[in-house]
CSV table of C-alpha atoms in Angstrom, one decimal:
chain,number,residue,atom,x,y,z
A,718,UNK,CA,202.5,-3.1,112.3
A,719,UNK,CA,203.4,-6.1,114.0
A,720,UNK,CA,205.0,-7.0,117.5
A,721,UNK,CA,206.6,-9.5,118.9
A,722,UNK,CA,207.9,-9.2,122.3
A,723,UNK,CA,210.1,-6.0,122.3
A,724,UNK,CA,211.3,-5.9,119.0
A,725,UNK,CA,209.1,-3.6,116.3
A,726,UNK,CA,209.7,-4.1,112.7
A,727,UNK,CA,207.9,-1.0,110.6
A,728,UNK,CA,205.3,-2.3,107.9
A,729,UNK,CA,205.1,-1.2,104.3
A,730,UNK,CA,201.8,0.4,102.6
A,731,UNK,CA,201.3,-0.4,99.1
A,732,UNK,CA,200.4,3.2,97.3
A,733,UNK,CA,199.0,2.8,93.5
A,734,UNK,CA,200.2,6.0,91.7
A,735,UNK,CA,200.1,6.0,87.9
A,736,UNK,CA,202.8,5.7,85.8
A,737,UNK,CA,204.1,7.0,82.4
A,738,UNK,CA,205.4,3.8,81.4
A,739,UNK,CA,203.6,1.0,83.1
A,740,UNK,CA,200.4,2.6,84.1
A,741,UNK,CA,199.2,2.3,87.8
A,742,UNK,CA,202.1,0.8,89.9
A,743,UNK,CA,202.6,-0.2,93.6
A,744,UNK,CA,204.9,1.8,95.5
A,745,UNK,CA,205.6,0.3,98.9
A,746,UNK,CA,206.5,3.1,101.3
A,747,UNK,CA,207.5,2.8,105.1
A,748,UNK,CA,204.4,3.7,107.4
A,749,UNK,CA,206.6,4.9,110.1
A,750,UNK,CA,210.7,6.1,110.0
A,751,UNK,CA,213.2,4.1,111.5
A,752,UNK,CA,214.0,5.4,114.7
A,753,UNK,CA,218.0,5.6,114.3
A,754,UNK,CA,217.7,7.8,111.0
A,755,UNK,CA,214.4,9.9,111.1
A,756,UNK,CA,216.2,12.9,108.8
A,757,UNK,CA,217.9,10.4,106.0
A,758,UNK,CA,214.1,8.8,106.1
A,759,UNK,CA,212.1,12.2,106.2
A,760,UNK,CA,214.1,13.2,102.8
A,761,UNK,CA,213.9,9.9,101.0
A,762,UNK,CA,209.7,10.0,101.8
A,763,UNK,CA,210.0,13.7,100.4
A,764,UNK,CA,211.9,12.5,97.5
A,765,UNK,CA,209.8,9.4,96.4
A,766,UNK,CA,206.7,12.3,96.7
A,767,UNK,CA,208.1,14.6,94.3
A,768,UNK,CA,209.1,11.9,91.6
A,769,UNK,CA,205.3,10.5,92.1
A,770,UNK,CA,203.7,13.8,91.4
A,771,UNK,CA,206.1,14.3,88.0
A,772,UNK,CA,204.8,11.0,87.0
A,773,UNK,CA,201.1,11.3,87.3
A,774,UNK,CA,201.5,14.7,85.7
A,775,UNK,CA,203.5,13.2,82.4
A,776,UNK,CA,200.4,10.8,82.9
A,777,UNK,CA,198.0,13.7,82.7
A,778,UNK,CA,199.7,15.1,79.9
A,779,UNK,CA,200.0,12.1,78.1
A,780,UNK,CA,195.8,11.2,78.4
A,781,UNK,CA,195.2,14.8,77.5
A,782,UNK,CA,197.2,14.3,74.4
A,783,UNK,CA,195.9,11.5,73.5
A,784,UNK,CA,192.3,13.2,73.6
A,785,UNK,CA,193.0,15.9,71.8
A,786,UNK,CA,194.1,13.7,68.8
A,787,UNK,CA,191.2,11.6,69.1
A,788,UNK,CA,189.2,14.9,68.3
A,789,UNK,CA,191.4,16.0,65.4
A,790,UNK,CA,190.9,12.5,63.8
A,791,UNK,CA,187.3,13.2,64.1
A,792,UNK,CA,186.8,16.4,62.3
A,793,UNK,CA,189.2,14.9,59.7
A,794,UNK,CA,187.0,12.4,59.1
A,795,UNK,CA,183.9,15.1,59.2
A,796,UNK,CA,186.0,17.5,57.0
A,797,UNK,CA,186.8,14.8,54.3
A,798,UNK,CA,183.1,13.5,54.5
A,799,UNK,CA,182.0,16.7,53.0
A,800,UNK,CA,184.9,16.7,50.2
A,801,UNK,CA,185.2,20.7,50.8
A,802,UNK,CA,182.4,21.5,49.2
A,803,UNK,CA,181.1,24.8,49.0
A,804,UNK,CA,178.3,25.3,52.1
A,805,UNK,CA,174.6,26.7,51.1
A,806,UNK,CA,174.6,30.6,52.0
A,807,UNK,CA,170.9,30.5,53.3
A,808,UNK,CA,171.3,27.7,55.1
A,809,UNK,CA,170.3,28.9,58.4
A,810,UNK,CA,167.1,31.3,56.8
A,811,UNK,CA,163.8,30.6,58.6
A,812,UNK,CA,161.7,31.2,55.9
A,813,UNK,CA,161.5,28.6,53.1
A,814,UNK,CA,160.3,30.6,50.6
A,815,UNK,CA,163.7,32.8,51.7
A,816,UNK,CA,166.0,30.2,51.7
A,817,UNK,CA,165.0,28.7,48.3
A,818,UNK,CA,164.9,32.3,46.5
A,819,UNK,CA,161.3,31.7,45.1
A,820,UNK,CA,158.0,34.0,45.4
A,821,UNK,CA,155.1,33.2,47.7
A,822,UNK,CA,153.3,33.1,44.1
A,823,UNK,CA,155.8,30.3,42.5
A,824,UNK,CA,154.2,27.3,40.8
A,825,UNK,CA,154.9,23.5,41.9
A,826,UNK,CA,157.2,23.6,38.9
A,827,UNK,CA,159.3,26.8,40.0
A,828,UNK,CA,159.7,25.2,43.5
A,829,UNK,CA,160.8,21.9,42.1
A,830,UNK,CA,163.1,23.6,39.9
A,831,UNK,CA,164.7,26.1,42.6
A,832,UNK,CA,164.9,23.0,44.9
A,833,UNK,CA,166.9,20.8,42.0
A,834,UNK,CA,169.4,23.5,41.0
A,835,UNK,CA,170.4,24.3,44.6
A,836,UNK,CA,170.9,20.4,45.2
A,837,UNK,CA,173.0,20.2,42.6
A,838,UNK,CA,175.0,23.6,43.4
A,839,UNK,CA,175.4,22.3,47.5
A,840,UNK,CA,175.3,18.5,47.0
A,841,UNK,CA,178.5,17.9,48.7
A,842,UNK,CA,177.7,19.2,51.6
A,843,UNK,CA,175.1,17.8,53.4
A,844,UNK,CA,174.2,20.2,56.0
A,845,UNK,CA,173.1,22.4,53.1
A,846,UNK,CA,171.2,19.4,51.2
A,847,UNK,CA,168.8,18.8,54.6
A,848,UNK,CA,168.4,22.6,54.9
A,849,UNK,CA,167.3,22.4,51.5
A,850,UNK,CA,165.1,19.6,51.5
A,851,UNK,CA,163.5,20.7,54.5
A,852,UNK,CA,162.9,24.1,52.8
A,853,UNK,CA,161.3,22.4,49.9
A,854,UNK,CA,159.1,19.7,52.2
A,855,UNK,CA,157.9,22.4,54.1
A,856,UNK,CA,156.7,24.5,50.7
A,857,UNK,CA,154.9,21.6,49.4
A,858,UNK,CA,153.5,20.5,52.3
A,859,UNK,CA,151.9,23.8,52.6
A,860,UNK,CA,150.7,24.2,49.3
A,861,UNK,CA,148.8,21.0,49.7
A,862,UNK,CA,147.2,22.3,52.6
A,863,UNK,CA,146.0,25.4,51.1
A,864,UNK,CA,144.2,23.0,47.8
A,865,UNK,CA,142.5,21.0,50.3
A,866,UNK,CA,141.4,23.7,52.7
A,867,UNK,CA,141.5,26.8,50.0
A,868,UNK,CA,141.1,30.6,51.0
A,869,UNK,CA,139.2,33.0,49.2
A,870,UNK,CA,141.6,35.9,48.1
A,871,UNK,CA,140.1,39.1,48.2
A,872,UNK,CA,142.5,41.1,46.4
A,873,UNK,CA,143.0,38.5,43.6
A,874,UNK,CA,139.0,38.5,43.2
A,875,UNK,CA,139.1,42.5,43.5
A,876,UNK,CA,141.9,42.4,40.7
A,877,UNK,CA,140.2,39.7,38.4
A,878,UNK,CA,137.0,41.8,38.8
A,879,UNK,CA,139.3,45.0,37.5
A,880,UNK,CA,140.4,43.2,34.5
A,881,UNK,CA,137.2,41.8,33.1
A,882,UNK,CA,135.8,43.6,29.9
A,883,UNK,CA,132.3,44.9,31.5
A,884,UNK,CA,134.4,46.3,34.1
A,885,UNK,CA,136.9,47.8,31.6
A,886,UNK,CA,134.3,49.1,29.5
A,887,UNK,CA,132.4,50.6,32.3
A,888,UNK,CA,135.7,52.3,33.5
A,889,UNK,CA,136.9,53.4,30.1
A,890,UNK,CA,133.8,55.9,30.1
A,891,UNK,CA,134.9,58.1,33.0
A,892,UNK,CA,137.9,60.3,33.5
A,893,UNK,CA,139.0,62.5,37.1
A,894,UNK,CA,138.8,66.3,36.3
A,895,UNK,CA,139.6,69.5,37.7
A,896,UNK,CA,139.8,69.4,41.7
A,897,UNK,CA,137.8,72.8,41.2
A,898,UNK,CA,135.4,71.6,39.1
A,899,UNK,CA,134.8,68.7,41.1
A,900,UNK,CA,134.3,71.2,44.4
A,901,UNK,CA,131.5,73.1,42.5
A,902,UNK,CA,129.5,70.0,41.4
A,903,UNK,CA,130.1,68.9,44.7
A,904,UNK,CA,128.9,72.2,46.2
A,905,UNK,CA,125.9,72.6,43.9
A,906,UNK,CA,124.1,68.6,44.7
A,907,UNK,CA,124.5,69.1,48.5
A,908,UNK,CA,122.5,72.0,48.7
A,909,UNK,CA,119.8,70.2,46.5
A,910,UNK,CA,120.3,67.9,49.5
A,911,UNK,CA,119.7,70.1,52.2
A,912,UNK,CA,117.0,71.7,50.8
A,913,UNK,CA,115.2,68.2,50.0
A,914,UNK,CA,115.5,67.1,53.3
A,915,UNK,CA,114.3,70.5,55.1
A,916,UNK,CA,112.1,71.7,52.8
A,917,UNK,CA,109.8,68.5,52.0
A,918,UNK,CA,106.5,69.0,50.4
A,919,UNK,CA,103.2,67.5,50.4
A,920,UNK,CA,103.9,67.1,46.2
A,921,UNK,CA,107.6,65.6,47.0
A,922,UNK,CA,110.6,67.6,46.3
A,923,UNK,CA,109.8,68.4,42.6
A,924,UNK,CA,111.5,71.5,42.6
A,925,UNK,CA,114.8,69.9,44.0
A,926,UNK,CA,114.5,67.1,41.7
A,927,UNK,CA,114.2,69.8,38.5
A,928,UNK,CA,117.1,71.8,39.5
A,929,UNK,CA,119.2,69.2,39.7
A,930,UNK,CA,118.7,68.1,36.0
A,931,UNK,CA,119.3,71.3,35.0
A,932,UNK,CA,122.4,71.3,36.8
A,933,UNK,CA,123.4,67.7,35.5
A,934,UNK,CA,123.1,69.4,31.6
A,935,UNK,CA,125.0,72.4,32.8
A,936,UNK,CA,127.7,70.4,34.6
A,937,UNK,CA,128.5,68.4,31.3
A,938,UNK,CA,128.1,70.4,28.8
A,939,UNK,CA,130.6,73.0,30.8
A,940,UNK,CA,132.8,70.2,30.3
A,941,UNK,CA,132.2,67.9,27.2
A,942,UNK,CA,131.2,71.3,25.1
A,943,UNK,CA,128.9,69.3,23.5
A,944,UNK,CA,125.2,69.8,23.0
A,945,UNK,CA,123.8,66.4,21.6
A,946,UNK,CA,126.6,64.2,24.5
A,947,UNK,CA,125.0,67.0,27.0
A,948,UNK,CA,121.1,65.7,25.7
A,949,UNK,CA,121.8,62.2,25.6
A,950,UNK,CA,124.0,62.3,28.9
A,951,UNK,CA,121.6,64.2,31.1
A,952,UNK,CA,119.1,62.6,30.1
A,953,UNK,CA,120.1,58.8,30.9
A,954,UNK,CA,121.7,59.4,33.3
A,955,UNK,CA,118.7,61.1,35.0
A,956,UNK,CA,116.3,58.3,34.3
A,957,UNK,CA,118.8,55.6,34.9
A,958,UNK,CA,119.9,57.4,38.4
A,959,UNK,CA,115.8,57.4,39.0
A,960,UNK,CA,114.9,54.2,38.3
A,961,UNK,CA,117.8,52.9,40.4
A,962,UNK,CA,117.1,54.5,43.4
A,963,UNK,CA,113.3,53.5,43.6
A,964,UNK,CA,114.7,49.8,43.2
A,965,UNK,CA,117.2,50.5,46.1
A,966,UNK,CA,114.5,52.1,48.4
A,967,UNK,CA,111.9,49.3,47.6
A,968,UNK,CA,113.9,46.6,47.5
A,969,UNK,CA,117.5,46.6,49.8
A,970,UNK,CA,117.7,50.1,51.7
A,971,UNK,CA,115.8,49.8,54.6
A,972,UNK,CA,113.6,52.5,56.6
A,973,UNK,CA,115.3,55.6,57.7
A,974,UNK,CA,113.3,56.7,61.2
A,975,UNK,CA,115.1,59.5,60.9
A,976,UNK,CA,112.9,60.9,57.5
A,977,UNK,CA,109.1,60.8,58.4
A,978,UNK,CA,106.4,61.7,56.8
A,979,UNK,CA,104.3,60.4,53.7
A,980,UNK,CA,106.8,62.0,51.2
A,981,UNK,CA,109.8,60.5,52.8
A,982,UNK,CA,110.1,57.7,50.4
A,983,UNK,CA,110.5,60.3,47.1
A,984,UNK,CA,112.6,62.4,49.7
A,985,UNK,CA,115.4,59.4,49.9
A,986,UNK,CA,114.8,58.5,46.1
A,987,UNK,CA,116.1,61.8,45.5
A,988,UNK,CA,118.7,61.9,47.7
A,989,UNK,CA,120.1,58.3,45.8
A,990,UNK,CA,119.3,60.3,42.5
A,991,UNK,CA,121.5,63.6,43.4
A,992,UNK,CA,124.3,61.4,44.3
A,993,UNK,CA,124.7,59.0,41.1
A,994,UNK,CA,123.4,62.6,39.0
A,995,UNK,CA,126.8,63.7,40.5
A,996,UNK,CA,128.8,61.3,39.7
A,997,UNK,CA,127.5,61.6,36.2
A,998,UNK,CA,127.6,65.5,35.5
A,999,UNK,CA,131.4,65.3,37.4
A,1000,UNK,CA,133.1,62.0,36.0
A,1001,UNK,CA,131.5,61.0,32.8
A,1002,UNK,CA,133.4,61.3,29.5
């Protein structure tokens, strides 16, 4: 405001409001109302603030518009990028082997071909092509650390062991029988057992070791009803479940503390011999 001696003449301010039309304009409004016509004044100021605030809200409303067809040109141009093309189901499947559709067990040729068949099913949409590539990097990458740094796979030994012909033809020679005749063979060789372990003798456990060749022919005859299988059975198996158990005692098992005395070595022979004379008398065919 400016003065000069008693005469006052109001100053304008200059406020920059936006504009629908022309952007951000000046609009000079009076600082102060004249003094002869403070209610005309009042109303015009009230006026000029109304029309202002319609303004920058068309404004608004115009920016906002524009924004939100900025953004629906985008996604068109996304949307015709991927051509509509159908969008891989297993896209968003953690595990590789999963989102391929392959085995843990599949060859370098079965992934390959998996990975090539999908890529052509999903090749329009590319989402689904990097979910599938990264599948199938991730697959190989891991099968090429397992050649250089390989594992030994117990069950694939076990069943490789299984198939082989010794193995077969070992098998092939027993069979399961009866649950009650397996509880009387059972019955019968512990109490040889017992009775070798309490009973030890300054000969050995003869005795014991007798019986429980008798009981090895009785046992397989009762159940091959043969008399020359019964002979021929009983009898290898006897000296073959002998023989072993000397060559276990001497040679892997170890001391028992437990078992003293100077027959204690015939006393855990024949223990090792009742046990595979068991298995012979109950599961041989």
């Amino acid at each position: 405001m400016s003065v000069s001696g008693l005469i006052a003449s109001p100053s304008r301010c200059c406020l920059r409001l936006p504009d629908c039309n022309q952007g951000l304009v000046c609009r000079k409004v009076p600082s102060t109302p004249i003094a002869s016509k403070p209610k005309a004044k009042f109303g015009k100021l009230h006026l000029e603030r109304s029309r202002l605030t319609v303004s920058f809200r068309r404004w608004k409303m115009q920016k906002t518009h524009l924004i939100k067809c900025a953004m629906d040109a985008s996604y068109g141009d996304m949307a015709s990028e991927s051509g509509g093309a159908a969008m891989f189901p297993r896209i968003n499947v953690r595990d590789p082997y999963k989102r391929l559709g392959i085995s843990r067990e599949a060859s370098e040729d079965e992934i390959q071909a998996a990975r090539n068949f999908l890529i052509s099913k999903y090749g329009g949409h590319k989402p689904s092509v990097d979910a599938i590539e990264a599948a199938h990097d991730k697959i190989i990458m891991q099968k090429f650390y397992e050649r250089k740094n390989p594992k030994i796979d117990i069950k694939k030994k076990v069943r490789e062991v299984k198939q082989s012909r010794v193995v077969q033809a070992v098998t092939s020679r027993f069979q399961t029988p009866a649950t009650k005749f397996i509880v009387k063979t059972s019955i019968a060789f512990i109490v040889l057992g017992v009775l070798t372990v309490l009973f030890p003798t300054e000969e050995g456990p003869t005795l014991q070791v007798a019986i429980s060749l008798i009981a090895t022919f009785y046992f397989i005859h009762d159940r091959l009803k043969s008399k020359i299988r019964t002979l021929l059975y009983g009898a290898g198996a006897f000296i073959f479940s002998w023989f072993l158990g000397t060559f276990l005692m001497v040679s892997v098992i170890p001391p028992i503390p437990i078992l003293k005395g100077p027959r204690s070595f015939e006393v855990l022979t024949s223990l090792i011999t009742y046990v595979l004379l068991w298995v012979s008398s109950t599961y041989l065919k």
